[in-house]
Amino acid sequence: MERSLTFTLGCHDGLPIFIGYFPTAIAFGLVCRDLGLRAWQAILFSVSNFAGSGQFLAASLMGSGALLAELVISVWLINMRYVFMGAELARKLDPHLKGWQRPLIAFGTTDEVFSVAVLNPSPLPAPYLFGLQATSYLGWVGGTAVGFLIGMVLPPLLQLAVGVTLYALFTVLLTQQVRQKGVIALAIAALSATIHTVLTIVVGMPVGWSFVISMLSATFVGAWIVDEEVGR
Amino acid sequence: MNATVAILASALATFAVRLLPYYAAWLSRLPRFLAKSLRLLPIAALGPLIFPGVILDYPDRWWAGLGGIAIASLFAWRKNGMIIPILLSIAITWALLAL
């Protein structure tokens, strides 16, 4: 029997995403607290961005004192993948959507929302997507608030140790990539890390620009070396 | 850099790329090399997000953060999930700072 794609079903399908986002967002809340942000700024971060890796990247660059332009370009680059997801999702949308519904759906398109949404037969009705996105959004914003609160009650030495959260998170993400794509993922990350270290410490380049340059050069070297299948 | 301005600028940059494909269909037909690059970009971003920061953040005990991410990586190699490796990593770093 074909499922009727209602708002309720969207919420139901969003529950696993909620459960996945909540702990990651707790980590983000801890990072914000560690960065010296206020509670409302941490929540504003997740409310306005709603983007996992983009937010962690922005927080990391804010912590290292990067310029605004460096931050915007880096966030923009790391989120470029949403262009492909959006293009795919736009093709599957109900053609009778109202004008205001498209930007709202675009705002809520994360990697996980996209992966769940496109498994359904098209056309995708707006209420289903709104249910899916709203549930995921609650997990992300709620987890951020809880993480910030946890950060407030930690003793000083533990707060210093919590500074490792961001690095641990990126390390977990990298390990997952290496598991999926093989040693080439590790090689690309190691190359960009080496370029970044040389540029910031030896050359003395500002962190943000060095980040953009090392990320792009390692990407192009990687794309030049790997065959089509590995990149997928 | 003002934190609120940075947060909102990051939000705008994120929303712009999400909105783009709804109004610029040609973007889904990028040349192969560029499309492949965009898939590798998040991996390339991870390297400089970890190094050298994880060492420089603990100037007195440069190994504290390294110990933390080593345990996170070991755990993530065997099992899925995010929160346990992060908690383990905080615990190890904490122990290395306290010893």
mmCIF file of C-alpha atoms in Angstrom:
data_model
loop_
_atom_site.group_PDB
_atom_site.id
_atom_site.type_symbol
_atom_site.label_atom_id
_atom_site.label_comp_id
_atom_site.label_asym_id
_atom_site.label_seq_id
_atom_site.Cartn_x
_atom_site.Cartn_y
_atom_site.Cartn_z
ATOM 1 C CA MET A 1 0.000 0.000 0.000
ATOM 2 C CA GLU A 2 1.358 3.429 -0.894
ATOM 3 C CA ARG A 3 1.947 5.777 2.004
ATOM 4 C CA SER A 4 0.081 9.054 2.056
ATOM 5 C CA LEU A 5 2.701 11.757 2.498
ATOM 6 C CA THR A 6 1.117 13.874 5.251
ATOM 7 C CA PHE A 7 2.598 16.258 7.834
ATOM 8 C CA THR A 8 2.264 13.553 10.513
ATOM 9 C CA LEU A 9 4.119 11.016 8.416
ATOM 10 C CA GLY A 10 6.827 13.608 7.826
ATOM 11 C CA CYS A 11 7.201 14.046 11.604
ATOM 12 C CA HIS A 12 7.330 10.274 11.995
ATOM 13 C CA ASP A 13 10.041 9.899 9.350
ATOM 14 C CA GLY A 14 11.926 12.770 10.984
ATOM 15 C CA LEU A 15 12.212 11.041 14.373
ATOM 16 C CA PRO A 16 15.382 9.068 13.559
ATOM 17 C CA ILE A 17 16.942 12.334 12.340
ATOM 18 C CA PHE A 18 15.868 14.026 15.593
ATOM 19 C CA ILE A 19 17.589 11.272 17.570
ATOM 20 C CA GLY A 20 20.711 11.547 15.429
ATOM 21 C CA TYR A 21 20.887 15.343 15.582
ATOM 22 C CA PHE A 22 20.284 15.777 19.298
ATOM 23 C CA PRO A 23 23.657 14.471 20.603
ATOM 24 C CA THR A 24 25.602 16.170 17.797
ATOM 25 C CA ALA A 25 23.842 19.436 18.630
ATOM 26 C CA ILE A 26 24.745 18.932 22.314
ATOM 27 C CA ALA A 27 28.367 18.850 21.147
ATOM 28 C CA PHE A 28 27.741 22.072 19.230
ATOM 29 C CA GLY A 29 26.211 23.718 22.314
ATOM 30 C CA LEU A 30 29.347 22.771 24.277
ATOM 31 C CA VAL A 31 31.530 24.261 21.542
ATOM 32 C CA CYS A 32 29.559 27.547 21.625
ATOM 33 C CA ARG A 33 29.914 27.750 25.386
ATOM 34 C CA ASP A 34 33.641 27.020 25.054
ATOM 35 C CA LEU A 35 33.879 29.797 22.442
ATOM 36 C CA GLY A 36 32.478 32.299 24.930
ATOM 37 C CA LEU A 37 29.167 32.859 23.171
ATOM 38 C CA ARG A 38 26.050 33.715 25.154
ATOM 39 C CA ALA A 39 23.178 31.229 25.380
ATOM 40 C CA TRP A 40 20.985 33.239 23.000
ATOM 41 C CA GLN A 41 23.816 33.439 20.455
ATOM 42 C CA ALA A 42 24.324 29.667 20.555
ATOM 43 C CA ILE A 43 20.619 29.131 19.969
ATOM 44 C CA LEU A 44 20.527 31.821 17.275
ATOM 45 C CA PHE A 45 23.396 29.966 15.587
ATOM 46 C CA SER A 46 21.398 26.750 15.239
ATOM 47 C CA VAL A 47 18.076 28.512 14.590
ATOM 48 C CA SER A 48 19.447 30.622 11.734
ATOM 49 C CA ASN A 49 21.994 28.239 10.162
ATOM 50 C CA PHE A 50 20.581 24.718 10.650
ATOM 51 C CA ALA A 51 23.717 23.187 9.128
ATOM 52 C CA GLY A 52 25.934 20.688 10.932
ATOM 53 C CA SER A 53 29.369 20.859 9.356
ATOM 54 C CA GLY A 54 28.890 24.485 8.264
ATOM 55 C CA GLN A 55 28.194 25.565 11.842
ATOM 56 C CA PHE A 56 31.118 23.635 13.294
ATOM 57 C CA LEU A 57 33.362 25.174 10.649
ATOM 58 C CA ALA A 58 32.063 28.695 11.348
ATOM 59 C CA ALA A 59 32.531 28.209 15.101
ATOM 60 C CA SER A 60 36.067 26.941 14.567
ATOM 61 C CA LEU A 61 36.981 29.947 12.395
ATOM 62 C CA MET A 62 35.367 32.371 14.859
ATOM 63 C CA GLY A 63 37.506 30.824 17.590
ATOM 64 C CA SER A 64 40.692 31.297 15.584
ATOM 65 C CA GLY A 65 39.927 34.947 14.915
ATOM 66 C CA ALA A 66 39.309 34.698 11.170
ATOM 67 C CA LEU A 67 37.925 37.634 9.190
ATOM 68 C CA LEU A 68 34.261 37.788 8.225
ATOM 69 C CA ALA A 69 35.066 37.352 4.518
ATOM 70 C CA GLU A 70 37.174 34.268 5.265
ATOM 71 C CA LEU A 71 34.326 32.798 7.281
ATOM 72 C CA VAL A 72 31.670 33.479 4.637
ATOM 73 C CA ILE A 73 33.749 31.984 1.797
ATOM 74 C CA SER A 74 34.625 28.876 3.838
ATOM 75 C CA VAL A 75 31.019 28.291 4.936
ATOM 76 C CA TRP A 76 29.815 28.874 1.410
ATOM 77 C CA LEU A 77 32.302 26.355 -0.012
ATOM 78 C CA ILE A 78 31.606 23.607 2.496
ATOM 79 C CA ASN A 79 27.867 24.012 1.924
ATOM 80 C CA MET A 80 28.121 23.935 -1.883
ATOM 81 C CA ARG A 81 26.926 20.325 -1.814
ATOM 82 C CA TYR A 82 23.453 21.628 -0.980
ATOM 83 C CA VAL A 83 23.261 22.928 -4.545
ATOM 84 C CA PHE A 84 23.143 19.347 -5.821
ATOM 85 C CA MET A 85 20.712 18.175 -3.170
ATOM 86 C CA GLY A 86 18.482 21.183 -3.790
ATOM 87 C CA ALA A 87 18.512 20.614 -7.549
ATOM 88 C CA GLU A 88 17.509 16.975 -7.060
ATOM 89 C CA LEU A 89 14.830 17.808 -4.492
ATOM 90 C CA ALA A 90 13.421 20.653 -6.616
ATOM 91 C CA ARG A 91 12.778 18.150 -9.423
ATOM 92 C CA LYS A 92 10.770 15.896 -7.097
ATOM 93 C CA LEU A 93 8.635 18.634 -5.513
ATOM 94 C CA ASP A 94 4.922 18.952 -6.021
ATOM 95 C CA PRO A 95 4.662 21.433 -8.948
ATOM 96 C CA HIS A 96 1.716 23.222 -7.298
ATOM 97 C CA LEU A 97 3.765 24.531 -4.374
ATOM 98 C CA LYS A 98 3.084 28.116 -3.335
ATOM 99 C CA GLY A 99 5.837 30.704 -3.814
ATOM 100 C CA TRP A 100 6.694 31.043 -0.104
ATOM 101 C CA GLN A 101 6.978 27.291 0.385
ATOM 102 C CA ARG A 102 10.079 26.822 -1.763
ATOM 103 C CA PRO A 103 12.428 29.050 0.286
ATOM 104 C CA LEU A 104 11.168 27.376 3.465
ATOM 105 C CA ILE A 105 11.889 23.913 2.071
ATOM 106 C CA ALA A 106 15.283 25.133 0.831
ATOM 107 C CA PHE A 107 16.124 26.411 4.324
ATOM 108 C CA GLY A 108 15.390 23.034 5.905
ATOM 109 C CA THR A 109 17.299 20.883 3.413
ATOM 110 C CA THR A 110 20.086 19.130 5.329
ATOM 111 C CA ASP A 111 22.000 16.013 4.231
ATOM 112 C CA GLU A 112 19.791 13.752 6.340
ATOM 113 C CA VAL A 113 16.480 15.426 5.449
ATOM 114 C CA PHE A 114 17.417 15.148 1.795
ATOM 115 C CA SER A 115 18.356 11.452 2.063
ATOM 116 C CA VAL A 116 15.053 10.562 3.710
ATOM 117 C CA ALA A 117 12.896 12.781 1.474
ATOM 118 C CA VAL A 118 14.169 11.498 -1.873
ATOM 119 C CA LEU A 119 13.421 7.886 -0.921
ATOM 120 C CA ASN A 120 9.725 8.691 -1.379
ATOM 121 C CA PRO A 121 7.977 8.614 -4.743
ATOM 122 C CA SER A 122 7.505 12.055 -6.322
ATOM 123 C CA PRO A 123 5.774 14.465 -6.323
ATOM 124 C CA LEU A 124 6.683 15.351 -2.743
ATOM 125 C CA PRO A 125 3.953 17.427 -1.051
ATOM 126 C CA ALA A 126 4.989 20.422 1.104
ATOM 127 C CA PRO A 127 3.282 19.273 4.372
ATOM 128 C CA TYR A 128 5.305 16.029 4.403
ATOM 129 C CA LEU A 129 8.578 17.923 3.948
ATOM 130 C CA PHE A 130 7.607 20.472 6.591
ATOM 131 C CA GLY A 131 6.932 17.665 9.092
ATOM 132 C CA LEU A 132 10.240 16.013 8.274
ATOM 133 C CA GLN A 133 12.156 19.279 8.525
ATOM 134 C CA ALA A 134 10.416 20.605 11.649
ATOM 135 C CA THR A 135 11.199 17.413 13.606
ATOM 136 C CA SER A 136 14.844 17.470 12.545
ATOM 137 C CA TYR A 137 15.037 21.203 13.323
ATOM 138 C CA LEU A 138 13.710 20.660 16.856
ATOM 139 C CA GLY A 139 16.393 18.036 17.478
ATOM 140 C CA TRP A 140 19.112 20.371 16.266
ATOM 141 C CA VAL A 141 17.996 23.519 18.113
ATOM 142 C CA GLY A 142 16.961 21.628 21.284
ATOM 143 C CA GLY A 143 20.265 19.764 21.458
ATOM 144 C CA THR A 144 22.205 23.016 21.088
ATOM 145 C CA ALA A 145 20.386 24.553 24.071
ATOM 146 C CA VAL A 146 20.921 21.442 26.216
ATOM 147 C CA GLY A 147 24.625 21.277 25.297
ATOM 148 C CA PHE A 148 25.107 24.922 26.253
ATOM 149 C CA LEU A 149 23.432 24.325 29.628
ATOM 150 C CA ILE A 150 25.638 21.275 30.301
ATOM 151 C CA GLY A 151 28.706 23.387 29.499
ATOM 152 C CA MET A 152 27.703 25.949 32.144
ATOM 153 C CA VAL A 153 27.940 23.521 35.070
ATOM 154 C CA LEU A 154 31.338 21.977 34.279
ATOM 155 C CA PRO A 155 34.404 22.617 36.508
ATOM 156 C CA PRO A 156 37.229 24.737 34.921
ATOM 157 C CA LEU A 157 39.683 21.940 34.047
ATOM 158 C CA LEU A 158 36.912 19.906 32.487
ATOM 159 C CA GLN A 159 35.849 22.990 30.505
ATOM 160 C CA LEU A 160 39.383 23.153 29.104
ATOM 161 C CA ALA A 161 39.162 19.481 28.171
ATOM 162 C CA VAL A 162 35.794 20.117 26.488
ATOM 163 C CA GLY A 163 37.737 22.274 24.037
ATOM 164 C CA VAL A 164 38.700 18.989 22.361
ATOM 165 C CA THR A 165 35.040 18.365 21.405
ATOM 166 C CA LEU A 166 35.312 20.054 18.027
ATOM 167 C CA TYR A 167 38.495 18.173 17.111
ATOM 168 C CA ALA A 168 37.010 14.877 18.289
ATOM 169 C CA LEU A 169 33.932 15.508 16.175
ATOM 170 C CA PHE A 170 35.956 16.270 13.042
ATOM 171 C CA THR A 171 38.121 13.210 13.743
ATOM 172 C CA VAL A 172 35.026 10.995 13.969
ATOM 173 C CA LEU A 173 33.718 12.441 10.683
ATOM 174 C CA LEU A 174 37.096 11.857 9.031
ATOM 175 C CA THR A 175 37.308 8.296 10.340
ATOM 176 C CA GLN A 176 33.846 7.601 8.899
ATOM 177 C CA GLN A 177 34.952 9.001 5.532
ATOM 178 C CA VAL A 178 38.073 6.816 5.565
ATOM 179 C CA ARG A 179 35.936 3.780 6.377
ATOM 180 C CA GLN A 180 33.623 4.542 3.445
ATOM 181 C CA LYS A 181 36.033 5.822 0.822
ATOM 182 C CA GLY A 182 39.330 4.253 1.799
ATOM 183 C CA VAL A 183 42.762 5.647 2.440
ATOM 184 C CA ILE A 184 42.386 8.305 -0.274
ATOM 185 C CA ALA A 185 40.117 10.264 2.103
ATOM 186 C CA LEU A 186 42.858 10.210 4.736
ATOM 187 C CA ALA A 187 45.432 11.273 2.137
ATOM 188 C CA ILE A 188 43.342 14.278 1.025
ATOM 189 C CA ALA A 189 42.712 15.392 4.615
ATOM 190 C CA ALA A 190 46.376 14.908 5.529
ATOM 191 C CA LEU A 191 47.478 16.957 2.520
ATOM 192 C CA SER A 192 45.183 19.870 3.395
ATOM 193 C CA ALA A 193 46.198 19.691 7.070
ATOM 194 C CA THR A 194 49.869 19.844 6.085
ATOM 195 C CA ILE A 195 49.354 22.806 3.737
ATOM 196 C CA HIS A 196 47.342 24.608 6.431
ATOM 197 C CA THR A 197 50.001 23.983 9.092
ATOM 198 C CA VAL A 198 52.791 25.242 6.831
ATOM 199 C CA LEU A 199 50.842 28.322 5.707
ATOM 200 C CA THR A 200 49.785 29.398 9.207
ATOM 201 C CA ILE A 201 52.909 28.540 11.209
ATOM 202 C CA VAL A 202 55.785 28.849 8.718
ATOM 203 C CA VAL A 203 54.406 31.481 6.316
ATOM 204 C CA GLY A 204 52.309 33.287 8.941
ATOM 205 C CA MET A 205 49.207 33.579 6.753
ATOM 206 C CA PRO A 206 45.863 34.471 8.441
ATOM 207 C CA VAL A 207 43.990 31.316 9.474
ATOM 208 C CA GLY A 208 40.877 31.874 7.362
ATOM 209 C CA TRP A 209 42.605 32.388 4.012
ATOM 210 C CA SER A 210 45.015 29.565 4.732
ATOM 211 C CA PHE A 211 41.994 27.359 5.415
ATOM 212 C CA VAL A 212 40.372 28.235 2.090
ATOM 213 C CA ILE A 213 43.612 27.738 0.136
ATOM 214 C CA SER A 214 44.541 24.410 1.761
ATOM 215 C CA MET A 215 40.995 23.062 1.416
ATOM 216 C CA LEU A 216 40.755 23.991 -2.280
ATOM 217 C CA SER A 217 44.210 22.796 -3.285
ATOM 218 C CA ALA A 218 43.832 19.425 -1.565
ATOM 219 C CA THR A 219 40.382 19.070 -3.160
ATOM 220 C CA PHE A 220 41.689 19.680 -6.663
ATOM 221 C CA VAL A 221 44.675 17.371 -6.195
ATOM 222 C CA GLY A 222 42.252 14.741 -4.865
ATOM 223 C CA ALA A 223 39.800 15.177 -7.733
ATOM 224 C CA TRP A 224 42.650 14.921 -10.203
ATOM 225 C CA ILE A 225 43.923 11.661 -8.672
ATOM 226 C CA VAL A 226 40.808 9.715 -7.702
ATOM 227 C CA ASP A 227 38.675 7.887 -10.210
ATOM 228 C CA GLU A 228 34.995 8.672 -10.586
ATOM 229 C CA GLU A 229 33.694 5.958 -8.232
ATOM 230 C CA VAL A 230 35.659 6.902 -5.130
ATOM 231 C CA GLY A 231 34.323 10.429 -5.060
ATOM 232 C CA ARG A 232 30.688 9.386 -4.851
ATOM 233 C CA MET B 1 34.817 39.909 14.625
ATOM 234 C CA ASN B 2 31.400 40.453 16.248
ATOM 235 C CA ALA B 3 29.957 37.022 17.054
ATOM 236 C CA THR B 4 26.337 37.862 16.213
ATOM 237 C CA VAL B 5 27.336 39.341 12.852
ATOM 238 C CA ALA B 6 29.444 36.233 12.130
ATOM 239 C CA ILE B 7 26.556 33.915 13.032
ATOM 240 C CA LEU B 8 24.132 35.796 10.780
ATOM 241 C CA ALA B 9 26.652 36.027 7.925
ATOM 242 C CA SER B 10 27.182 32.281 8.152
ATOM 243 C CA ALA B 11 23.398 31.806 8.094
ATOM 244 C CA LEU B 12 23.075 33.949 4.961
ATOM 245 C CA ALA B 13 25.914 32.106 3.195
ATOM 246 C CA THR B 14 24.252 28.781 4.028
ATOM 247 C CA PHE B 15 20.778 29.856 2.953
ATOM 248 C CA ALA B 16 22.105 31.308 -0.317
ATOM 249 C CA VAL B 17 23.529 27.955 -1.500
ATOM 250 C CA ARG B 18 20.384 26.145 -0.435
ATOM 251 C CA LEU B 19 18.131 28.542 -2.315
ATOM 252 C CA LEU B 20 20.279 28.745 -5.454
ATOM 253 C CA PRO B 21 19.205 25.478 -7.159
ATOM 254 C CA TYR B 22 15.542 26.480 -7.050
ATOM 255 C CA TYR B 23 16.286 29.461 -9.275
ATOM 256 C CA ALA B 24 19.383 28.338 -11.244
ATOM 257 C CA ALA B 25 18.777 24.945 -12.833
ATOM 258 C CA TRP B 26 22.063 25.008 -14.815
ATOM 259 C CA LEU B 27 23.944 24.363 -11.561
ATOM 260 C CA SER B 28 22.963 20.718 -11.617
ATOM 261 C CA ARG B 29 24.891 20.269 -14.888
ATOM 262 C CA LEU B 30 28.365 21.265 -13.729
ATOM 263 C CA PRO B 31 31.452 19.872 -15.516
ATOM 264 C CA ARG B 32 32.512 16.470 -14.165
ATOM 265 C CA PHE B 33 35.728 17.645 -12.589
ATOM 266 C CA LEU B 34 33.961 20.367 -10.604
ATOM 267 C CA ALA B 35 31.176 18.015 -9.527
ATOM 268 C CA LYS B 36 33.758 15.512 -8.300
ATOM 269 C CA SER B 37 35.660 18.274 -6.498
ATOM 270 C CA LEU B 38 32.546 19.401 -4.659
ATOM 271 C CA ARG B 39 32.092 15.896 -3.284
ATOM 272 C CA LEU B 40 35.674 15.804 -2.017
ATOM 273 C CA LEU B 41 35.622 19.307 -0.533
ATOM 274 C CA PRO B 42 34.117 18.343 2.865
ATOM 275 C CA ILE B 43 36.845 15.697 3.295
ATOM 276 C CA ALA B 44 39.583 18.192 2.468
ATOM 277 C CA ALA B 45 38.034 20.598 4.991
ATOM 278 C CA LEU B 46 38.451 18.125 7.856
ATOM 279 C CA GLY B 47 42.264 18.113 7.817
ATOM 280 C CA PRO B 48 42.849 21.821 8.573
ATOM 281 C CA LEU B 49 39.928 21.784 11.012
ATOM 282 C CA ILE B 50 41.874 19.306 13.162
ATOM 283 C CA PHE B 51 45.525 20.334 12.593
ATOM 284 C CA PRO B 52 47.377 22.231 13.864
ATOM 285 C CA GLY B 53 44.606 23.480 16.214
ATOM 286 C CA VAL B 54 44.356 20.313 18.285
ATOM 287 C CA ILE B 55 48.033 20.726 19.257
ATOM 288 C CA LEU B 56 48.163 24.528 19.580
ATOM 289 C CA ASP B 57 45.077 24.690 21.826
ATOM 290 C CA TYR B 58 46.990 22.955 24.632
ATOM 291 C CA PRO B 59 50.342 24.793 24.644
ATOM 292 C CA ASP B 60 51.482 23.379 28.000
ATOM 293 C CA ARG B 61 50.560 19.797 27.198
ATOM 294 C CA TRP B 62 50.481 19.450 23.441
ATOM 295 C CA TRP B 63 49.719 15.732 23.676
ATOM 296 C CA ALA B 64 46.447 16.177 25.613
ATOM 297 C CA GLY B 65 44.300 16.931 22.561
ATOM 298 C CA LEU B 66 46.119 14.351 20.448
ATOM 299 C CA GLY B 67 45.320 11.657 23.003
ATOM 300 C CA GLY B 68 41.698 12.744 22.886
ATOM 301 C CA ILE B 69 41.312 12.524 19.119
ATOM 302 C CA ALA B 70 43.260 9.250 18.974
ATOM 303 C CA ILE B 71 40.698 7.538 21.178
ATOM 304 C CA ALA B 72 37.833 9.125 19.198
ATOM 305 C CA SER B 73 39.290 7.806 15.979
ATOM 306 C CA LEU B 74 39.839 4.295 17.380
ATOM 307 C CA PHE B 75 36.265 4.119 18.594
ATOM 308 C CA ALA B 76 34.807 5.518 15.364
ATOM 309 C CA TRP B 77 36.791 2.977 13.369
ATOM 310 C CA ARG B 78 34.977 0.125 15.114
ATOM 311 C CA LYS B 79 31.509 1.551 15.757
ATOM 312 C CA ASN B 80 29.053 4.156 14.484
ATOM 313 C CA GLY B 81 27.752 7.039 16.546
ATOM 314 C CA MET B 82 29.019 10.422 17.574
ATOM 315 C CA ILE B 83 28.436 11.003 21.254
ATOM 316 C CA ILE B 84 30.429 8.134 22.818
ATOM 317 C CA PRO B 85 33.694 8.864 20.960
ATOM 318 C CA ILE B 86 33.326 12.561 21.840
ATOM 319 C CA LEU B 87 32.735 11.797 25.528
ATOM 320 C CA LEU B 88 35.683 9.375 25.552
ATOM 321 C CA SER B 89 37.840 11.997 23.942
ATOM 322 C CA ILE B 90 36.868 14.642 26.542
ATOM 323 C CA ALA B 91 37.606 12.128 29.320
ATOM 324 C CA ILE B 92 41.056 11.255 27.952
ATOM 325 C CA THR B 93 41.983 14.905 27.369
ATOM 326 C CA TRP B 94 40.765 15.739 30.861
ATOM 327 C CA ALA B 95 42.875 12.947 32.335
ATOM 328 C CA LEU B 96 45.958 14.019 30.364
ATOM 329 C CA LEU B 97 45.518 17.627 31.542
ATOM 330 C CA ALA B 98 44.968 16.598 35.159
ATOM 331 C CA LEU B 99 47.855 14.113 35.487
#
